[in-house]
Every structure is written in C-alpha cells, then in structure tokens.
PDB file of C-alpha atoms in Angstrom:
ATOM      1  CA  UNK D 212     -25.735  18.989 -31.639  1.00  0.00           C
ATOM      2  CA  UNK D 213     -27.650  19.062 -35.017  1.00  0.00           C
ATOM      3  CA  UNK D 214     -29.282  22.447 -34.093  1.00  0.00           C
ATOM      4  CA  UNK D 215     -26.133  23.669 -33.430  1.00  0.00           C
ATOM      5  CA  UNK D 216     -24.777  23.579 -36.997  1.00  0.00           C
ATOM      6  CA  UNK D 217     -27.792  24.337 -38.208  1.00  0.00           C
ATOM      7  CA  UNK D 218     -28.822  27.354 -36.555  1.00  0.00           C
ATOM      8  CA  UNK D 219     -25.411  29.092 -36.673  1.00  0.00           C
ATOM      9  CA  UNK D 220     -25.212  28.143 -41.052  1.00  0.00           C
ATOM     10  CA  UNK D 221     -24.375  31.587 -42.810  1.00  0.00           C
ATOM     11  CA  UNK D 222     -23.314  33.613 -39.451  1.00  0.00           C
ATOM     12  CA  UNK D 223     -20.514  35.233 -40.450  1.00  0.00           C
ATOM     13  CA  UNK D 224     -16.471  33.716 -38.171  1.00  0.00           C
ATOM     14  CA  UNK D 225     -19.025  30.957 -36.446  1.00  0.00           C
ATOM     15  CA  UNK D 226     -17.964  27.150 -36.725  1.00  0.00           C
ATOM     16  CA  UNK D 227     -19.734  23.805 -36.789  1.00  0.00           C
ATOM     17  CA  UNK D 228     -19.130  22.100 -33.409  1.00  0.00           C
ATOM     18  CA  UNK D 229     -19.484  18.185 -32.772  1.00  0.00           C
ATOM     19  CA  UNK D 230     -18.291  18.498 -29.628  1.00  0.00           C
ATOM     20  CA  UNK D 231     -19.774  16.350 -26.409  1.00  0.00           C
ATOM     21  CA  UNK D 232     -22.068  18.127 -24.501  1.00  0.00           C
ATOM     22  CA  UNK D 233     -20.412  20.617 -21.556  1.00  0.00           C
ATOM     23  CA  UNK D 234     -16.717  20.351 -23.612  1.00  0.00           C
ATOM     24  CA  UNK D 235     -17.697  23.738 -25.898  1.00  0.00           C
ATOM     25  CA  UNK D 236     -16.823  27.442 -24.963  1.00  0.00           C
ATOM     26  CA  UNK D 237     -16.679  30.603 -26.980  1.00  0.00           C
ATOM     27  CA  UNK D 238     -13.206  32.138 -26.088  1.00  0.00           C
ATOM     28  CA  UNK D 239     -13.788  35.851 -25.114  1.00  0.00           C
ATOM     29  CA  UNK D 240     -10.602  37.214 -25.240  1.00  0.00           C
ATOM     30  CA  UNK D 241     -10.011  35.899 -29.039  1.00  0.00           C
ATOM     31  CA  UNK D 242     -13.220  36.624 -30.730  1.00  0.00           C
ATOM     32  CA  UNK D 243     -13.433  35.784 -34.498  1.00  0.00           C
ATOM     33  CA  UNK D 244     -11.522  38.424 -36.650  1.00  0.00           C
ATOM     34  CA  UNK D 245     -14.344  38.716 -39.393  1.00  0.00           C
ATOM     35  CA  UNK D 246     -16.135  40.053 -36.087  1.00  0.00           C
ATOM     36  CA  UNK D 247     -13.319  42.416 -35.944  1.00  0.00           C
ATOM     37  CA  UNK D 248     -13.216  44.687 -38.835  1.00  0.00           C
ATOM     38  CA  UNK D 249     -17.557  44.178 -39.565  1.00  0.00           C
ATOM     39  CA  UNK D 250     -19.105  47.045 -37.303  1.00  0.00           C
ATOM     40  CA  UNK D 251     -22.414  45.498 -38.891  1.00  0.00           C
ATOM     41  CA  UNK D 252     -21.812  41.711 -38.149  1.00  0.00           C
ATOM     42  CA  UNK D 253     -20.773  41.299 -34.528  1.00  0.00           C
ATOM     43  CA  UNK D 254     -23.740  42.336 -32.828  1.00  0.00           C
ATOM     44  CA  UNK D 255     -25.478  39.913 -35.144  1.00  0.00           C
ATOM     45  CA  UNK D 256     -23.683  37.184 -34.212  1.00  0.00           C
ATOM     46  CA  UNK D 257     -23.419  37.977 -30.642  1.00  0.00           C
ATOM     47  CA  UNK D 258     -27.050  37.824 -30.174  1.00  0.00           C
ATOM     48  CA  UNK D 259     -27.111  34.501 -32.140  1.00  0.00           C
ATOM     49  CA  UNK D 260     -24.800  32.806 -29.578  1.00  0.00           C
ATOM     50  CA  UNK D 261     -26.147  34.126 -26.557  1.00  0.00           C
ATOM     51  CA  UNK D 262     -29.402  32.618 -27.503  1.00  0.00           C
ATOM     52  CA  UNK D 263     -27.628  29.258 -28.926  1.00  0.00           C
ATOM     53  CA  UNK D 264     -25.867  28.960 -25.472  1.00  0.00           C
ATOM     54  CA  UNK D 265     -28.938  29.670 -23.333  1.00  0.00           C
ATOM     55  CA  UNK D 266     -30.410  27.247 -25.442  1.00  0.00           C
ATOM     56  CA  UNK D 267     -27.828  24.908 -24.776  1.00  0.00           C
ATOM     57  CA  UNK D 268     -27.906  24.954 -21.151  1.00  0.00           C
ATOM     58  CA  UNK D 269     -31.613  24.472 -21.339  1.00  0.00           C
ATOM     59  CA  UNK D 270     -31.163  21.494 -22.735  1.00  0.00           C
ATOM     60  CA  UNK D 271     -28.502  20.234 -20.471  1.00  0.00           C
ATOM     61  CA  UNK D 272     -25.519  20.349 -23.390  1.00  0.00           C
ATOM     62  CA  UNK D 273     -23.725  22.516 -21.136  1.00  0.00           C
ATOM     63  CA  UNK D 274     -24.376  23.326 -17.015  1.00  0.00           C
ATOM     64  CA  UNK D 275     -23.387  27.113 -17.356  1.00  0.00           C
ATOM     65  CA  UNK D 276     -23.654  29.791 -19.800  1.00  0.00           C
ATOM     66  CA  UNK D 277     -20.201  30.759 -21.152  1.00  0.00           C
ATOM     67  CA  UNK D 278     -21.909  33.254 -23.307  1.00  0.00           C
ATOM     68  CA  UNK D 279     -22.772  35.798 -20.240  1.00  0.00           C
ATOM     69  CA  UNK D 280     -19.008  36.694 -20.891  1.00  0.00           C
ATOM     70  CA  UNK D 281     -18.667  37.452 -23.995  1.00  0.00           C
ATOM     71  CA  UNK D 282     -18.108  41.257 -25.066  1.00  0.00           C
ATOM     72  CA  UNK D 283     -18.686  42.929 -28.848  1.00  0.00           C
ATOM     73  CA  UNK D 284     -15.043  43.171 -30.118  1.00  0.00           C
ATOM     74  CA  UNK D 285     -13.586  46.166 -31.587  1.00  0.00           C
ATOM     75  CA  UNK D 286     -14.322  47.086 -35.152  1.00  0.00           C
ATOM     76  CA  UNK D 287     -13.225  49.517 -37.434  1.00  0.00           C
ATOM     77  CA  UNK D 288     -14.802  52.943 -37.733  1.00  0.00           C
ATOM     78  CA  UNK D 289     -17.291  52.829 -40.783  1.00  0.00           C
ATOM     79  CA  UNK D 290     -16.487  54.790 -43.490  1.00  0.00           C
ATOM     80  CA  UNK D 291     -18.648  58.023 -43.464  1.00  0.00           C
ATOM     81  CA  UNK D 292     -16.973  59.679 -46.269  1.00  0.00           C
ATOM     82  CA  UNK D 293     -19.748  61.990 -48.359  1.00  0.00           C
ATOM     83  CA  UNK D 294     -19.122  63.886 -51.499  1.00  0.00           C
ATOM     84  CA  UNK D 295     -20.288  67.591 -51.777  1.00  0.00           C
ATOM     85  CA  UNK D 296     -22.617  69.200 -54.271  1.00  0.00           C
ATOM     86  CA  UNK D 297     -19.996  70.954 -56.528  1.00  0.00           C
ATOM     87  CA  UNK D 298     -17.464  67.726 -56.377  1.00  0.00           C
ATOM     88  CA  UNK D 299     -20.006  65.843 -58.315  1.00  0.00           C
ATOM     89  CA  UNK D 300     -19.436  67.446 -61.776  1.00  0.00           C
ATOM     90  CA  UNK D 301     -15.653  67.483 -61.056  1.00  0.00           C
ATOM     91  CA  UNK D 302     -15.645  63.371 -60.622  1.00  0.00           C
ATOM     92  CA  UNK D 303     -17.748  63.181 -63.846  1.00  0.00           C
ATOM     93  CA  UNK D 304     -15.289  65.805 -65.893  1.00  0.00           C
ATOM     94  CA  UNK D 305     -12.297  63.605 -64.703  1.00  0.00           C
ATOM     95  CA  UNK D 306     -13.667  60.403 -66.077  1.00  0.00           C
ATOM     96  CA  UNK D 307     -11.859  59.710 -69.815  1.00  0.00           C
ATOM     97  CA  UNK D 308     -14.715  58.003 -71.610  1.00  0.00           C
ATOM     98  CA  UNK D 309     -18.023  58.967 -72.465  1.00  0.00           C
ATOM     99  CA  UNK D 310     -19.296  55.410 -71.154  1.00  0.00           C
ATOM    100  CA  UNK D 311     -17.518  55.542 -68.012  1.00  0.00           C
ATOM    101  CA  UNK D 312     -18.953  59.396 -67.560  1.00  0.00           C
ATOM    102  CA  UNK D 313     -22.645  57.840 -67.994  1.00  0.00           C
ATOM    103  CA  UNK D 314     -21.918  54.821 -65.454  1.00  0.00           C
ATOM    104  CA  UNK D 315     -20.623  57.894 -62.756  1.00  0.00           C
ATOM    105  CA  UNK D 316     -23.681  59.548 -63.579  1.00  0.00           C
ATOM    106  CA  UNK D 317     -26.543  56.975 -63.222  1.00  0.00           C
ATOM    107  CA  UNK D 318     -24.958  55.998 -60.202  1.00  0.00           C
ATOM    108  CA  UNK D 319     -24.705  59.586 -58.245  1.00  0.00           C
ATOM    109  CA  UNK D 320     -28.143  60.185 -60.226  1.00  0.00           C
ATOM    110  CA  UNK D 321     -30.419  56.793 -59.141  1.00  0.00           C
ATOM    111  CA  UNK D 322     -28.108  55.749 -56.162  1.00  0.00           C
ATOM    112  CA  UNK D 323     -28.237  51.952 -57.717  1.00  0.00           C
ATOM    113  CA  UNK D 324     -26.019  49.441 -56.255  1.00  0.00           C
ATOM    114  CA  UNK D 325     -23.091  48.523 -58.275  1.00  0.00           C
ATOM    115  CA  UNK D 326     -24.308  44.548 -59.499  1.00  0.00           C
ATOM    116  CA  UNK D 327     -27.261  46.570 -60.491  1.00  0.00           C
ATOM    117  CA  UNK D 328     -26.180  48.973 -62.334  1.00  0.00           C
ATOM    118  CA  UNK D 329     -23.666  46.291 -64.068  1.00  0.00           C
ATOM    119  CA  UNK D 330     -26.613  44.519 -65.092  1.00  0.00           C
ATOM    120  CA  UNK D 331     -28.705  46.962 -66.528  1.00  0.00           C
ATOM    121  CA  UNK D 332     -29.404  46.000 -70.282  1.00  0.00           C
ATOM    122  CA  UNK D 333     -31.597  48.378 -72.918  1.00  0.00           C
ATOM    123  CA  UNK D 334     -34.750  46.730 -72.156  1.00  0.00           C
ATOM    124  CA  UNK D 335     -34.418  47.451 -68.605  1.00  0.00           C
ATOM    125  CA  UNK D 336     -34.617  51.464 -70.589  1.00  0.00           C
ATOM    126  CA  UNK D 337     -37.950  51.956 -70.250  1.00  0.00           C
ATOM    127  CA  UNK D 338     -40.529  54.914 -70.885  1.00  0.00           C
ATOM    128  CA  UNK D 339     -43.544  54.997 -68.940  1.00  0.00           C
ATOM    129  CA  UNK D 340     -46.857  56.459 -70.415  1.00  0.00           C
ATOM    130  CA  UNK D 341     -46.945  59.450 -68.581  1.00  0.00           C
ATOM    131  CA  UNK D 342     -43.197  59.939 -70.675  1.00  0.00           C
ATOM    132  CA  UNK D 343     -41.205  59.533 -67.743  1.00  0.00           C
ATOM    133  CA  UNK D 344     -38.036  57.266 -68.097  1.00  0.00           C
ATOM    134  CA  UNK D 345     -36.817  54.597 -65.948  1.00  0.00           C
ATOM    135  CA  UNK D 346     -34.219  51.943 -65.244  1.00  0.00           C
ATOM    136  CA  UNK D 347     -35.747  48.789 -64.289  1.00  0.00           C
ATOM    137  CA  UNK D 348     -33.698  46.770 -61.713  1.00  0.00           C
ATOM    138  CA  UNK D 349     -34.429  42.586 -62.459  1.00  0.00           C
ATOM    139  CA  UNK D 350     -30.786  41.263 -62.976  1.00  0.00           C
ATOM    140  CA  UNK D 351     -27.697  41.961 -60.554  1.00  0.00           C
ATOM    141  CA  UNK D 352     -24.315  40.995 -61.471  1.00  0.00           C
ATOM    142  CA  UNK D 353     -22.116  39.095 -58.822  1.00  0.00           C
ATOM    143  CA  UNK D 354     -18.584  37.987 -58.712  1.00  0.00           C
ATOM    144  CA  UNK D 355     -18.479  38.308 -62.975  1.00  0.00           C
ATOM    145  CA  UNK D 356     -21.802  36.666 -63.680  1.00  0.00           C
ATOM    146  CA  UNK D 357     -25.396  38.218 -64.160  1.00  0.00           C
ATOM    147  CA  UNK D 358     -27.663  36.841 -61.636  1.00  0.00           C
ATOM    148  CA  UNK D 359     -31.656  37.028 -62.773  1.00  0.00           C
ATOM    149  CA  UNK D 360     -32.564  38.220 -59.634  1.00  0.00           C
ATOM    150  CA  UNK D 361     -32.065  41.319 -57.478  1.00  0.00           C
ATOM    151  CA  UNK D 362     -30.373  41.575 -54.487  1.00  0.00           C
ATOM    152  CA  UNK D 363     -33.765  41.442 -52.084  1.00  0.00           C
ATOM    153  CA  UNK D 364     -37.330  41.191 -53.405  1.00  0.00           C
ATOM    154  CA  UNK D 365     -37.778  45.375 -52.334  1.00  0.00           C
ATOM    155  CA  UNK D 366     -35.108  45.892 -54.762  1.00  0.00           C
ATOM    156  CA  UNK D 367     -36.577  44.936 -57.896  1.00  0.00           C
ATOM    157  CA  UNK D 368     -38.883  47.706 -59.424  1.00  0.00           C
ATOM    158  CA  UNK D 369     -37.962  50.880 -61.774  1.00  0.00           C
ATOM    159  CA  UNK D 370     -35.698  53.391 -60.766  1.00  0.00           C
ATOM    160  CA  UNK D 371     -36.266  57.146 -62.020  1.00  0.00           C
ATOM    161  CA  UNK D 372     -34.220  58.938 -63.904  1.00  0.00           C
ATOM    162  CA  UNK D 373     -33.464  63.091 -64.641  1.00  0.00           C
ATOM    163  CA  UNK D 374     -34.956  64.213 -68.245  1.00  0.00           C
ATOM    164  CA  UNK D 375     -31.244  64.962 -69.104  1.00  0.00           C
ATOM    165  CA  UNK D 376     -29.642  62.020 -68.218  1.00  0.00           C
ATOM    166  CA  UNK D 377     -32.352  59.781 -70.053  1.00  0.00           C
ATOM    167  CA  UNK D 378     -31.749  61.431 -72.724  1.00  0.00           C
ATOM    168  CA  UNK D 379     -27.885  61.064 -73.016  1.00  0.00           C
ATOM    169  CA  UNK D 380     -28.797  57.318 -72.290  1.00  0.00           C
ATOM    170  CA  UNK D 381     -30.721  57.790 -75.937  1.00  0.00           C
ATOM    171  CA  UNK D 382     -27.874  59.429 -77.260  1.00  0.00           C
ATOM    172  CA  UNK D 383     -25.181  56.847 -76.400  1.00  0.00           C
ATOM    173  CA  UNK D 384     -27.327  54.124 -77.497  1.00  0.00           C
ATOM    174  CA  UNK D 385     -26.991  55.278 -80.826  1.00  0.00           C
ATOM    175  CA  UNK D 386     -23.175  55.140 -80.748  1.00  0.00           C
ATOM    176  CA  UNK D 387     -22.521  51.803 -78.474  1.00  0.00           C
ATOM    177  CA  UNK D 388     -21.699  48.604 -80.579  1.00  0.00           C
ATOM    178  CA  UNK D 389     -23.965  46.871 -78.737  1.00  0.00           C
ATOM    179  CA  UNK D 390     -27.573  48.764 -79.370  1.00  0.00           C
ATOM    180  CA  UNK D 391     -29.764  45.701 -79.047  1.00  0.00           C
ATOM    181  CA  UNK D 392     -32.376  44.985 -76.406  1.00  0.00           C
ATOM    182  CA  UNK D 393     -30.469  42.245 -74.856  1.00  0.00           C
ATOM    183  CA  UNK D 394     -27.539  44.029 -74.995  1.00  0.00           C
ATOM    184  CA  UNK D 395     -25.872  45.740 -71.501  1.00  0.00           C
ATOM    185  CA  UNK D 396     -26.162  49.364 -71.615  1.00  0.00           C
ATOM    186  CA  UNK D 397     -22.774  50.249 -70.187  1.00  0.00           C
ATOM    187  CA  UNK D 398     -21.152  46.799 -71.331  1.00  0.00           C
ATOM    188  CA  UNK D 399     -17.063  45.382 -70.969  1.00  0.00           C
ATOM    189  CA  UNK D 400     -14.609  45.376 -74.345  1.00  0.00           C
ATOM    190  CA  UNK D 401     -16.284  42.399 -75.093  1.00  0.00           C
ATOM    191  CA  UNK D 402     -19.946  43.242 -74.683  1.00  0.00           C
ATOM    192  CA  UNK D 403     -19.883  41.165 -71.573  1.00  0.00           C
ATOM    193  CA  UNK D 404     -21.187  42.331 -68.374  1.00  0.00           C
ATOM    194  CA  UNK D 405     -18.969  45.077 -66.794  1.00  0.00           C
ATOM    195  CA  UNK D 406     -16.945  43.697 -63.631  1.00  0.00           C
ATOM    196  CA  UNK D 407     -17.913  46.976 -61.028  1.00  0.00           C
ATOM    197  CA  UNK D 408     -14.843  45.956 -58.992  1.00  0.00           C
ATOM    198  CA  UNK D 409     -12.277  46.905 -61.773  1.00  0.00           C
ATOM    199  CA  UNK D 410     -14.267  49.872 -62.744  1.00  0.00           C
ATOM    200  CA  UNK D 411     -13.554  50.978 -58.783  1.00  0.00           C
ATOM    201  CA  UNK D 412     -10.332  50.250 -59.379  1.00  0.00           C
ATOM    202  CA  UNK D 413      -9.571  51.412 -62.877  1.00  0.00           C
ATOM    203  CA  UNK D 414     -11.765  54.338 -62.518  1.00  0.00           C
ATOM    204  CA  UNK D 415     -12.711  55.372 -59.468  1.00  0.00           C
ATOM    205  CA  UNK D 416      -9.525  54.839 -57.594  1.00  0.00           C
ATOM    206  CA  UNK D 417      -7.395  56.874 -60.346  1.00  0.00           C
ATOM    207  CA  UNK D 418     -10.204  59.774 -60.244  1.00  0.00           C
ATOM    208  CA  UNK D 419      -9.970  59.852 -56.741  1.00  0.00           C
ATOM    209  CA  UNK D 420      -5.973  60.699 -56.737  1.00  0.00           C
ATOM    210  CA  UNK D 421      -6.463  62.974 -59.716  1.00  0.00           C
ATOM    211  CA  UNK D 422      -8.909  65.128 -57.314  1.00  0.00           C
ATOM    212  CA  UNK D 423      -7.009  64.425 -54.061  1.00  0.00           C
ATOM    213  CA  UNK D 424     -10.497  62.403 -52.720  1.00  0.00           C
ATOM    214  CA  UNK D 425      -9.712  60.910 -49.550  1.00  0.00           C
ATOM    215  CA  UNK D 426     -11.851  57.558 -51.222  1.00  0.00           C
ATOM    216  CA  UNK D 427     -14.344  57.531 -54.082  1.00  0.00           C
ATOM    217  CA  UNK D 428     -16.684  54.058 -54.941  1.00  0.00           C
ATOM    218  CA  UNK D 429     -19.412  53.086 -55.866  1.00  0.00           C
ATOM    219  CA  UNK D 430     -20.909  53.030 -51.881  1.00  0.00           C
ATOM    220  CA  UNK D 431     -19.306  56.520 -51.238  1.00  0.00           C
ATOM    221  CA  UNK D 432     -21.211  57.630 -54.572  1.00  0.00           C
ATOM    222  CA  UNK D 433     -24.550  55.723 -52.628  1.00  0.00           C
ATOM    223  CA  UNK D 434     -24.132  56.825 -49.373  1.00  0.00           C
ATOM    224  CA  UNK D 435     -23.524  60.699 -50.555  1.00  0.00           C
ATOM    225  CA  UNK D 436     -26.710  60.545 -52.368  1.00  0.00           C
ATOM    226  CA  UNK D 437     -29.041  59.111 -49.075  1.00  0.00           C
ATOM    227  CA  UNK D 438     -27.033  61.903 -46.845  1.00  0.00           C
ATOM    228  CA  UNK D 439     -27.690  64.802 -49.341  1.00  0.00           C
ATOM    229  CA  UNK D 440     -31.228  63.768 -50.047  1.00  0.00           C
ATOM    230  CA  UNK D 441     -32.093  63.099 -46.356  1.00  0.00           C
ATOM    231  CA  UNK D 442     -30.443  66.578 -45.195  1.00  0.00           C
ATOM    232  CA  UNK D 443     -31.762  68.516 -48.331  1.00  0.00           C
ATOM    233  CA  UNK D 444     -35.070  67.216 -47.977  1.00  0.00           C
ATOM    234  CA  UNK D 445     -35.609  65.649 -50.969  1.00  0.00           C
ATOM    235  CA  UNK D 446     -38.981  63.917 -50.188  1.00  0.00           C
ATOM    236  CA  UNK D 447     -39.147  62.455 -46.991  1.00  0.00           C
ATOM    237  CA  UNK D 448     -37.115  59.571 -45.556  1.00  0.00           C
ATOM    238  CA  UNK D 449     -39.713  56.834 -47.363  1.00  0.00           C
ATOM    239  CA  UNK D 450     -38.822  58.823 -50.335  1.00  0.00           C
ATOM    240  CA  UNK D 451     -35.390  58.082 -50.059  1.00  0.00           C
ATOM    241  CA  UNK D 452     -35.698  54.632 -48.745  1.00  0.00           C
ATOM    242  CA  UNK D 453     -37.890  53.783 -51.969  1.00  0.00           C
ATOM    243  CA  UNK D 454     -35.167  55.400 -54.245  1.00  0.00           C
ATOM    244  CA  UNK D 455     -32.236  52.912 -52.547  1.00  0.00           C
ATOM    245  CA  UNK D 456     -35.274  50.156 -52.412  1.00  0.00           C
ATOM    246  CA  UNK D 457     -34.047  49.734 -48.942  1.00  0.00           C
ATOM    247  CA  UNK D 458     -36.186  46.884 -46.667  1.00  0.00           C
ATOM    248  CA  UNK D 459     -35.860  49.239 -43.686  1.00  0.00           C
ATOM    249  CA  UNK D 460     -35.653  53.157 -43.149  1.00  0.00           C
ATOM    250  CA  UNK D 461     -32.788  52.611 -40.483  1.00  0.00           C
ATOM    251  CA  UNK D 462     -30.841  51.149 -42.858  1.00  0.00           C
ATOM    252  CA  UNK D 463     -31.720  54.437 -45.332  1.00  0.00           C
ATOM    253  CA  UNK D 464     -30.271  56.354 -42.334  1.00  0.00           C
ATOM    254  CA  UNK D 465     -27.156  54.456 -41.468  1.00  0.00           C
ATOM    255  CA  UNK D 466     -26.277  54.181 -45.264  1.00  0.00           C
TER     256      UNK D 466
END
C-alpha cells in the first residue's frame, strides 16, 4: 500500500491507509469536512481518489471501485466581494497611520499578496534605467517568519508602481526608523517583519466597520484589483495575469 500514502501526501482531509487489500472504502455520505468549506480543494481531491481507486482495483487491492460513488460535497459560496472605484480613497482616508495608509495603498496599487508585501525591504525599492520604479518580489513572509523565496517561481520578478505612490515610498523612507537597505519598508514596532494577519485584523477589520464594508482584506483588496482591471480593460488578461504573477490566466479570472 506504499503508493497509497505516497500518492495521496499533501491532499488536503486524505489519510494514510495500511489497511489489507479489499478492507478500504471512502464513505460517501461523510466526506472529509476540509472538503466541505474549500470550493477549490474537493474537486482536487476527488479526481485524486478516483484515479487511486481505479488504480487499486487494477492491481487487485480491491475487486470493485468504491470511488464510482462518491459525489463533490457541498462547499461554501466563495467570497466575491469587490470594492468600487470611489471606496478606494475612503479605505485609505480611514486608515490612522501614515504607514498603514502606504501598506493599503501598495496593495490596491500592485495587487501583491500579503507575505509579499510583508516582506518587501528597501532594496527590493528599485529604479529602473528608463526611471521607472518597482517593487521587487524575492522574500515572502509566512506564519511570522520571512521566507527567501516567493510563493511560486512566476511570482518572483518586479512589480510596477504609480509615479505618485513611488514617490511617497521616497518620502516615508526619510521618516521610518528603519531607512537602511536591509531594513522592511513597512516594518512591526520592533522593526521586525509585519505579521499581515494582525494588520487584517487590527486594520482592516476596524476600517471595514467604520465604512459599513460587508468584508475588507488583503484578498478582497486583490481580487477588486483583477475584476476592475479585467472589466476596465486595463491591458489585456496576460496583462493582468503578469501584474498578480499568476501561473495560469484562469486563475487571473476566478481571482
């Protein structure tokens, strides 16, 4: 039953089995509940034990396929939530502090995923010759520590940034405590890297009461970005995948 455990490693509510061969059998009516609430997952691992069972007949582990019966359980209705043009300005005005204002900003401005952004130091502030500026993305912070990778190999590479926002970047550089190259551009009290899940909960969450914002984080701020730049035509859908360094335009779409 090795290729059992093995090929079912990292599938998200499946179990090693050891069991003797014909004695195993998914239970339909009680499918896993991480399968349950992830929209994204249970087709995923539906597929993955259809094939595992047909394998396992094939190789005589089990004389029918209990898999034929299995159905994709119901999940929860994605979030779709997508913020308008003019609410923008309004979630930036409510924020308190300059630095939390400039993390709102470079997120609805670059779409960057949260770890990124939390990782983004003033040597990933770079100028390119042609004078443009750009955030390079190298480092992603997960679970409190800074990771020196990105999340997939397509999402390392520079992000652009607006004139005017580079520029307040400059500005607020001067004022931080914590100015040097190695240092985190939008660092914690400590000059640590910022923890994105308080933020969303210090921050976000209290702006989104103050506004009366059905939900505001980080993936809404994402998510309204690909749907306004998609619908508005802001380059064409490779455009936009490039700018969410996205391994798949479908993805783009569904984000």
């Amino acid at each position: 039953m090795n290729f059992w455990k093995r090929d079912t490693t990292g599938i998200a509510g499946a179990r090693s089995y050891t069991a003797k061969p014909g004695t195993w059998r998914p239970d339909p009516a009680n499918p896993s509940p991480q399968l349950r609430g992830n929209a994204g997952a249970a087709p995923v691992v539906l597929t993955h034990l259809r094939s595992l069972c047909a394998e396992m007949v094939e190789q005589d582990f089990l004389a029918k396929d209990p898999a034929r019966k299995l159905r994709r359980p119901k999940t929860r209705k994605p979030d779709a939530t997508v913020l308008g043009w003019a609410q923008y300005q309004s979630i930036i005005d409510a924020a308190e502090t300059l630095r939390d204002q400039l993390i709102i900003k470079v997120a609805c401005a670059t779409a960057v995923r949260p770890g990124e952004l939390a990782a983004f130091r003033w040597q990933s502030f770079e100028q390119f010759p042609t004078g443009r500026f750009v955030l390079r993305v190298s480092e992603t912070v997960y679970k409190g520590k800074v990771r020196g990778w990105a999340k997939t190999e397509s999402s390392e590479g520079y992000v652009p940034l607006p004139d005017r926002l580079a520029a307040e970047l400059q500005q607020w550089r001067q004022v931080s405590q914590w100015p040097a190259d190695e240092d985190f551009i939008f660092p914690n009290c400590q000059g640590g890297a910022l923890c994105y899940e308080n933020f969303s909960k210090r921050v976000l969450a209290l702006i989104a009461i103050k506004l009366g914002l059905p939900k505001l984080t980080f993936q809404v701020l994402r998510r309204s970005y690909a749907t306004r730049a998609v619908a508005g035509q802001k380059g064409s859908l490779k455009d936009v995948q490039a700018q969410l360094r996205h391994s798949r335009p479908d993805t783009t779409l569904q984000n």
